[in-house]
mmCIF file of C-alpha atoms in Angstrom:
data_model
loop_
_atom_site.group_PDB
_atom_site.id
_atom_site.type_symbol
_atom_site.label_atom_id
_atom_site.label_comp_id
_atom_site.label_asym_id
_atom_site.label_seq_id
_atom_site.Cartn_x
_atom_site.Cartn_y
_atom_site.Cartn_z
ATOM 1 C CA MET A 1 172.487 45.412 39.627
ATOM 2 C CA LYS A 2 170.429 45.611 42.791
ATOM 3 C CA LEU A 3 168.374 48.834 42.964
ATOM 4 C CA LEU A 4 166.801 49.243 46.401
ATOM 5 C CA ASP A 5 165.317 45.795 47.065
ATOM 6 C CA PHE A 6 164.968 44.484 43.528
ATOM 7 C CA GLU A 7 167.259 43.399 40.662
ATOM 8 C CA VAL A 8 167.433 45.606 37.535
ATOM 9 C CA GLY A 9 169.134 45.105 34.200
ATOM 10 C CA ILE A 10 168.602 44.185 30.582
ATOM 11 C CA ASP A 11 167.819 40.620 31.663
ATOM 12 C CA GLN A 12 165.140 41.722 34.205
ATOM 13 C CA PRO A 13 161.617 43.088 33.717
ATOM 14 C CA PHE A 14 161.551 46.840 33.459
ATOM 15 C CA PHE A 15 160.941 48.899 36.491
ATOM 16 C CA LEU A 16 158.980 52.193 36.624
ATOM 17 C CA ILE A 17 159.836 55.651 37.844
ATOM 18 C CA ALA A 18 156.666 57.741 37.790
ATOM 19 C CA GLY A 19 154.669 60.576 39.397
ATOM 20 C CA PRO A 20 153.761 64.237 38.790
ATOM 21 C CA CYS A 21 156.649 66.486 37.619
ATOM 22 C CA VAL A 22 156.472 68.728 40.717
ATOM 23 C CA ILE A 23 155.002 68.419 44.129
ATOM 24 C CA GLU A 24 151.872 70.533 44.000
ATOM 25 C CA SER A 25 150.273 69.557 47.256
ATOM 26 C CA GLU A 26 150.281 66.780 49.862
ATOM 27 C CA ALA A 27 146.909 65.564 48.721
ATOM 28 C CA LEU A 28 148.021 65.223 45.084
ATOM 29 C CA ALA A 29 151.178 63.377 46.043
ATOM 30 C CA LEU A 30 149.431 60.922 48.303
ATOM 31 C CA GLU A 31 146.623 60.338 45.749
ATOM 32 C CA THR A 32 148.936 59.727 42.775
ATOM 33 C CA ALA A 33 151.415 57.597 44.795
ATOM 34 C CA ALA A 34 148.520 55.395 45.980
ATOM 35 C CA TYR A 35 147.078 55.039 42.533
ATOM 36 C CA LEU A 36 150.419 54.155 40.896
ATOM 37 C CA LYS A 37 151.251 51.692 43.709
ATOM 38 C CA LYS A 38 147.968 49.774 43.172
ATOM 39 C CA ILE A 39 148.474 49.613 39.357
ATOM 40 C CA THR A 40 152.097 48.403 39.592
ATOM 41 C CA GLU A 41 151.335 45.899 42.263
ATOM 42 C CA ASN A 42 148.601 44.455 40.117
ATOM 43 C CA LEU A 43 150.972 44.145 37.229
ATOM 44 C CA GLY A 44 153.959 43.046 39.308
ATOM 45 C CA ILE A 45 156.072 46.054 38.206
ATOM 46 C CA ASN A 46 158.736 47.346 40.548
ATOM 47 C CA PHE A 47 157.860 51.049 41.194
ATOM 48 C CA ILE A 48 159.615 54.224 42.439
ATOM 49 C CA TYR A 49 157.484 57.354 42.998
ATOM 50 C CA LYS A 50 159.018 60.543 41.529
ATOM 51 C CA SER A 51 158.115 64.144 42.169
ATOM 52 C CA SER A 52 160.283 67.241 42.569
ATOM 53 C CA TYR A 53 160.217 69.626 45.555
ATOM 54 C CA ASP A 54 161.834 72.284 43.315
ATOM 55 C CA LYS A 55 162.106 72.674 39.561
ATOM 56 C CA ALA A 56 165.180 74.866 39.101
ATOM 57 C CA ASN A 57 165.142 74.681 35.387
ATOM 58 C CA ARG A 58 161.779 76.242 34.490
ATOM 59 C CA THR A 59 161.625 78.227 31.337
ATOM 60 C CA SER A 60 160.434 81.474 33.081
ATOM 61 C CA THR A 61 160.774 82.770 36.632
ATOM 62 C CA ASN A 62 157.013 83.183 36.530
ATOM 63 C CA SER A 63 156.452 79.408 36.411
ATOM 64 C CA PHE A 64 155.682 77.356 39.452
ATOM 65 C CA ARG A 65 158.830 75.774 40.890
ATOM 66 C CA GLY A 66 157.465 73.678 43.723
ATOM 67 C CA LEU A 67 156.925 73.867 47.514
ATOM 68 C CA GLY A 68 160.623 74.131 48.547
ATOM 69 C CA VAL A 69 162.911 71.658 50.201
ATOM 70 C CA LYS A 70 161.401 71.640 53.720
ATOM 71 C CA GLU A 71 157.793 71.176 52.734
ATOM 72 C CA GLY A 72 158.657 68.928 49.707
ATOM 73 C CA LEU A 73 160.690 66.603 51.810
ATOM 74 C CA ARG A 74 157.991 66.475 54.486
ATOM 75 C CA ILE A 75 155.520 65.359 51.796
ATOM 76 C CA LEU A 76 157.876 62.750 50.269
ATOM 77 C CA GLN A 77 158.380 61.320 53.780
ATOM 78 C CA LYS A 78 154.710 61.056 54.254
ATOM 79 C CA VAL A 79 154.371 59.271 50.877
ATOM 80 C CA LYS A 80 156.988 56.773 52.033
ATOM 81 C CA ASP A 81 155.295 56.273 55.481
ATOM 82 C CA GLU A 82 151.689 56.191 54.444
ATOM 83 C CA ILE A 83 151.762 54.716 50.896
ATOM 84 C CA GLY A 84 154.899 52.518 51.411
ATOM 85 C CA VAL A 85 156.734 53.204 48.173
ATOM 86 C CA PRO A 86 160.352 54.315 47.618
ATOM 87 C CA VAL A 87 160.691 57.960 46.492
ATOM 88 C CA LEU A 88 162.980 59.831 44.026
ATOM 89 C CA THR A 89 163.462 63.594 43.541
ATOM 90 C CA ASP A 90 165.616 65.850 41.397
ATOM 91 C CA VAL A 91 168.644 67.562 42.975
ATOM 92 C CA HIS A 92 170.408 70.692 41.799
ATOM 93 C CA GLU A 93 173.732 72.457 42.417
ATOM 94 C CA ASP A 94 172.384 74.345 45.437
ATOM 95 C CA THR A 95 170.558 71.391 46.931
ATOM 96 C CA PRO A 96 171.309 70.525 50.557
ATOM 97 C CA LEU A 97 172.293 67.018 49.488
ATOM 98 C CA ASN A 98 172.685 65.488 52.973
ATOM 99 C CA GLU A 99 169.158 66.701 53.950
ATOM 100 C CA VAL A 100 167.535 65.279 50.861
ATOM 101 C CA ALA A 101 169.451 62.082 51.159
ATOM 102 C CA SER A 102 168.034 61.512 54.674
ATOM 103 C CA VAL A 103 164.562 61.223 53.140
ATOM 104 C CA VAL A 104 164.613 59.988 49.584
ATOM 105 C CA ASP A 105 165.604 56.551 48.351
ATOM 106 C CA MET A 106 167.097 57.648 45.030
ATOM 107 C CA MET A 107 168.290 60.850 43.608
ATOM 108 C CA GLN A 108 168.159 62.176 39.997
ATOM 109 C CA THR A 109 170.427 64.635 38.263
ATOM 110 C CA PRO A 110 168.971 66.943 35.558
ATOM 111 C CA ALA A 111 170.139 66.532 32.000
ATOM 112 C CA PHE A 112 171.516 70.109 31.790
ATOM 113 C CA LEU A 113 173.932 69.425 34.628
ATOM 114 C CA VAL A 114 175.377 66.144 33.361
ATOM 115 C CA ARG A 115 178.828 67.677 32.621
ATOM 116 C CA GLN A 116 179.180 69.401 36.021
ATOM 117 C CA THR A 117 181.872 67.132 37.523
ATOM 118 C CA ASN A 118 181.667 68.426 41.106
ATOM 119 C CA PHE A 119 177.885 68.228 41.143
ATOM 120 C CA ILE A 120 177.719 64.713 39.757
ATOM 121 C CA GLN A 121 180.422 63.405 42.153
ATOM 122 C CA ASN A 122 178.807 65.263 45.217
ATOM 123 C CA VAL A 123 175.431 63.664 44.434
ATOM 124 C CA CYS A 124 177.016 60.242 44.045
ATOM 125 C CA LYS A 125 178.910 60.650 47.342
ATOM 126 C CA GLN A 126 175.590 60.602 49.238
ATOM 127 C CA GLY A 127 175.578 56.810 49.038
ATOM 128 C CA LEU A 128 172.147 56.541 47.339
ATOM 129 C CA PRO A 129 171.305 55.160 43.875
ATOM 130 C CA VAL A 130 171.348 57.959 41.245
ATOM 131 C CA ASN A 131 169.474 58.234 37.979
ATOM 132 C CA ILE A 132 171.787 60.291 35.783
ATOM 133 C CA LYS A 133 170.072 61.926 32.761
ATOM 134 C CA LYS A 134 171.928 62.208 29.494
ATOM 135 C CA GLY A 135 172.279 65.792 28.336
ATOM 136 C CA GLN A 136 170.045 66.813 25.412
ATOM 137 C CA PHE A 137 173.370 67.900 23.784
ATOM 138 C CA GLN A 138 175.316 64.645 24.289
ATOM 139 C CA ALA A 139 175.973 61.549 22.195
ATOM 140 C CA PRO A 140 174.937 58.368 23.995
ATOM 141 C CA TRP A 141 178.506 57.108 24.296
ATOM 142 C CA ASP A 142 179.453 60.333 26.133
ATOM 143 C CA MET A 143 177.695 58.916 29.160
ATOM 144 C CA GLN A 144 180.661 56.573 29.824
ATOM 145 C CA ASN A 145 182.690 59.486 31.081
ATOM 146 C CA VAL A 146 179.877 60.522 33.397
ATOM 147 C CA VAL A 147 179.549 57.011 34.737
ATOM 148 C CA ASP A 148 183.288 56.964 35.328
ATOM 149 C CA LYS A 149 183.035 60.089 37.414
ATOM 150 C CA ALA A 150 180.288 58.460 39.523
ATOM 151 C CA TYR A 151 182.327 55.280 39.999
ATOM 152 C CA GLU A 152 185.451 57.302 41.065
ATOM 153 C CA VAL A 153 183.641 58.258 44.285
ATOM 154 C CA GLY A 154 182.603 54.668 44.987
ATOM 155 C CA ASN A 155 178.961 54.641 43.904
ATOM 156 C CA LYS A 156 178.120 51.775 41.648
ATOM 157 C CA ALA A 157 174.344 52.110 42.004
ATOM 158 C CA ILE A 158 173.984 54.253 38.869
ATOM 159 C CA THR A 159 171.316 54.199 36.186
ATOM 160 C CA VAL A 160 171.645 56.214 32.951
ATOM 161 C CA CYS A 161 168.584 57.890 31.460
ATOM 162 C CA ASP A 162 167.902 59.100 27.899
ATOM 163 C CA ARG A 163 165.378 61.928 27.646
ATOM 164 C CA GLY A 164 165.892 62.824 23.935
ATOM 165 C CA THR A 165 168.422 64.791 22.047
ATOM 166 C CA SER A 166 168.143 68.356 20.754
ATOM 167 C CA PHE A 167 167.087 68.463 17.138
ATOM 168 C CA GLY A 168 166.582 72.070 15.923
ATOM 169 C CA TYR A 169 164.819 74.684 17.872
ATOM 170 C CA ASN A 170 162.285 73.684 20.592
ATOM 171 C CA THR A 171 162.430 70.087 19.483
ATOM 172 C CA LEU A 172 163.831 66.756 20.705
ATOM 173 C CA VAL A 173 164.273 63.514 18.946
ATOM 174 C CA SER A 174 164.784 60.003 20.432
ATOM 175 C CA ASP A 175 167.241 57.816 18.631
ATOM 176 C CA MET A 176 166.581 54.178 19.688
ATOM 177 C CA ARG A 177 170.052 53.184 18.684
ATOM 178 C CA GLY A 178 171.311 55.340 21.567
ATOM 179 C CA LEU A 179 169.549 53.103 24.160
ATOM 180 C CA ALA A 180 171.591 50.132 22.891
ATOM 181 C CA SER A 181 174.734 52.269 22.855
ATOM 182 C CA MET A 182 174.312 53.296 26.443
ATOM 183 C CA ARG A 183 174.176 49.656 27.514
ATOM 184 C CA SER A 184 177.949 49.671 27.001
ATOM 185 C CA THR A 185 178.304 51.737 30.269
ATOM 186 C CA ASN A 186 177.205 48.536 32.086
ATOM 187 C CA CYS A 187 174.616 50.570 33.867
ATOM 188 C CA PRO A 188 170.819 49.892 33.618
ATOM 189 C CA VAL A 189 169.397 52.076 30.946
ATOM 190 C CA VAL A 190 166.206 54.059 31.602
ATOM 191 C CA PHE A 191 164.034 55.728 28.950
ATOM 192 C CA ASP A 192 162.309 58.960 29.893
ATOM 193 C CA ALA A 193 159.207 58.694 27.721
ATOM 194 C CA THR A 194 157.558 62.013 28.730
ATOM 195 C CA HIS A 195 160.524 64.434 28.611
ATOM 196 C CA SER A 196 161.372 62.937 25.182
ATOM 197 C CA VAL A 197 158.178 64.437 23.741
ATOM 198 C CA GLN A 198 158.747 67.796 25.438
ATOM 199 C CA GLN A 199 159.117 70.870 23.285
ATOM 200 C CA PRO A 200 161.550 72.971 25.382
ATOM 201 C CA GLY A 201 160.458 76.526 25.582
ATOM 202 C CA GLY A 202 157.968 75.724 22.803
ATOM 203 C CA GLN A 203 155.126 77.954 24.276
ATOM 204 C CA GLY A 204 157.329 80.976 24.782
ATOM 205 C CA THR A 205 157.436 81.217 28.535
ATOM 206 C CA THR A 206 156.726 77.559 29.114
ATOM 207 C CA SER A 207 157.570 74.285 27.380
ATOM 208 C CA GLY A 208 155.135 72.480 25.140
ATOM 209 C CA GLY A 209 154.864 68.807 24.439
ATOM 210 C CA GLN A 210 153.141 66.061 22.477
ATOM 211 C CA ARG A 211 151.718 63.718 25.101
ATOM 212 C CA GLU A 212 149.988 61.643 22.388
ATOM 213 C CA MET A 213 153.446 60.458 21.364
ATOM 214 C CA VAL A 214 154.496 59.146 24.818
ATOM 215 C CA PRO A 215 152.964 55.679 24.114
ATOM 216 C CA VAL A 216 154.638 55.581 20.705
ATOM 217 C CA LEU A 217 158.181 56.289 22.082
ATOM 218 C CA ALA A 218 157.646 54.106 25.205
ATOM 219 C CA ARG A 219 156.659 51.084 22.982
ATOM 220 C CA ALA A 220 159.668 51.716 20.715
ATOM 221 C CA ALA A 221 162.121 51.998 23.686
ATOM 222 C CA VAL A 222 160.899 48.822 25.361
ATOM 223 C CA ALA A 223 161.188 46.999 22.001
ATOM 224 C CA ALA A 224 164.736 48.329 21.708
ATOM 225 C CA GLY A 225 165.572 46.820 25.155
ATOM 226 C CA ILE A 226 165.752 48.957 28.269
ATOM 227 C CA SER A 227 165.825 48.343 32.067
ATOM 228 C CA GLY A 228 163.498 51.033 33.226
ATOM 229 C CA ILE A 229 160.793 53.529 32.126
ATOM 230 C CA PHE A 230 160.484 57.046 33.492
ATOM 231 C CA MET A 231 157.064 58.747 32.966
ATOM 232 C CA GLU A 232 155.642 61.856 34.495
ATOM 233 C CA THR A 233 151.917 61.509 35.021
ATOM 234 C CA HIS A 234 149.100 63.644 36.413
ATOM 235 C CA PRO A 235 145.327 63.275 37.069
ATOM 236 C CA ASP A 236 144.671 66.482 35.072
ATOM 237 C CA PRO A 237 147.610 67.280 32.713
ATOM 238 C CA GLU A 238 145.895 70.327 31.214
ATOM 239 C CA ASN A 239 146.038 72.001 34.615
ATOM 240 C CA ALA A 240 149.366 70.558 35.880
ATOM 241 C CA LYS A 241 151.753 73.199 37.283
ATOM 242 C CA SER A 242 154.717 71.782 35.441
ATOM 243 C CA ASP A 243 155.159 69.693 32.294
ATOM 244 C CA GLY A 244 151.444 69.167 31.699
ATOM 245 C CA PRO A 245 151.720 69.058 27.833
ATOM 246 C CA ASN A 246 154.090 66.024 28.043
ATOM 247 C CA SER A 247 152.531 64.294 31.046
ATOM 248 C CA MET A 248 150.600 61.011 30.765
ATOM 249 C CA PRO A 249 147.028 61.146 32.077
ATOM 250 C CA ILE A 250 147.231 58.938 35.162
ATOM 251 C CA ASP A 251 144.043 57.089 34.273
ATOM 252 C CA LYS A 252 145.632 55.866 31.031
ATOM 253 C CA ILE A 253 148.945 54.758 32.468
ATOM 254 C CA GLY A 254 147.710 51.245 33.409
ATOM 255 C CA GLU A 255 146.718 50.473 29.902
ATOM 256 C CA LEU A 256 150.080 51.631 28.652
ATOM 257 C CA LEU A 257 152.019 49.739 31.251
ATOM 258 C CA LYS A 258 150.290 46.486 30.358
ATOM 259 C CA THR A 259 151.234 46.907 26.661
ATOM 260 C CA LEU A 260 154.835 47.732 27.685
ATOM 261 C CA GLN A 261 154.956 44.652 29.954
ATOM 262 C CA ASP A 262 153.947 42.453 27.029
ATOM 263 C CA LEU A 263 156.541 43.953 24.734
ATOM 264 C CA ASP A 264 159.175 43.755 27.392
ATOM 265 C CA ASN A 265 158.576 40.021 28.001
ATOM 266 C CA LEU A 266 158.719 39.388 24.238
ATOM 267 C CA THR A 267 161.871 41.487 23.631
ATOM 268 C CA LYS A 268 163.829 39.856 26.386
ATOM 269 C CA LYS A 269 162.621 36.266 25.883
ATOM 270 C CA ASN A 270 165.285 35.310 23.359
ATOM 271 C CA GLY A 271 168.059 37.830 24.180
ATOM 272 C CA PHE A 272 169.468 40.562 21.900
ATOM 273 C CA LEU A 273 170.622 39.646 18.423
ATOM 274 C CA GLU A 274 172.565 42.922 18.129
ATOM 275 C CA ASN A 275 174.986 41.600 20.768
ATOM 276 C CA ARG A 276 175.960 38.785 18.456
ATOM 277 C CA LEU A 277 176.467 40.779 15.286
#
């Protein structure tokens, strides 16, 4: 599948979606986008910058949600213009989709809204690529119905993303078999390495996380065979305004990406034996 200006798929090198969870400031957005662009260019990895203008699914109303659609889109446009990278943001049921679509290069639907038919189809009608996150409550093969809904409105530029599955209270687990199962949708499969280590609501009024496990799951996912990696990253995760506990420190992401690139090359070198069993 062609995504933006590059090819993606299980037979292509993985692409990266990365950035801070939420847009905290113009300065942080420009700084992180420039840093990630430099690293990915040096490694030859196709890169899409991700940050959200609004986080509508925060645990508490006291949590920082973002800078709002007007300011958030202004900053994302500046990232595109000054840094020269494609941008992605989350959208929600009350999002002015046409306004967002006029700025971003790709949209992302939250996992909690994956079963909302009107929402999924309205997003896909905007004519942009869409990264659809699998619900934490869904089996991997349930994503076929979601993809079918997207295809019904004529959008074939769809990626499907696993961000872990609910496993008891405040806990997620990543089943690597699910990544292979989701390939049956014929959509590129993306693994969300940072939300998969999130502990939803684990700190009472905020979510916790185990960022030290991000490299572990990312390596496992690449070895299982995926088309893309999603990672939220921040220069100072301890003081990030959203998802700090499960964000990768940005100064460590280059080291991780190099390892993932080596694994990806090895994994895809001889194809996938599971397809012949």
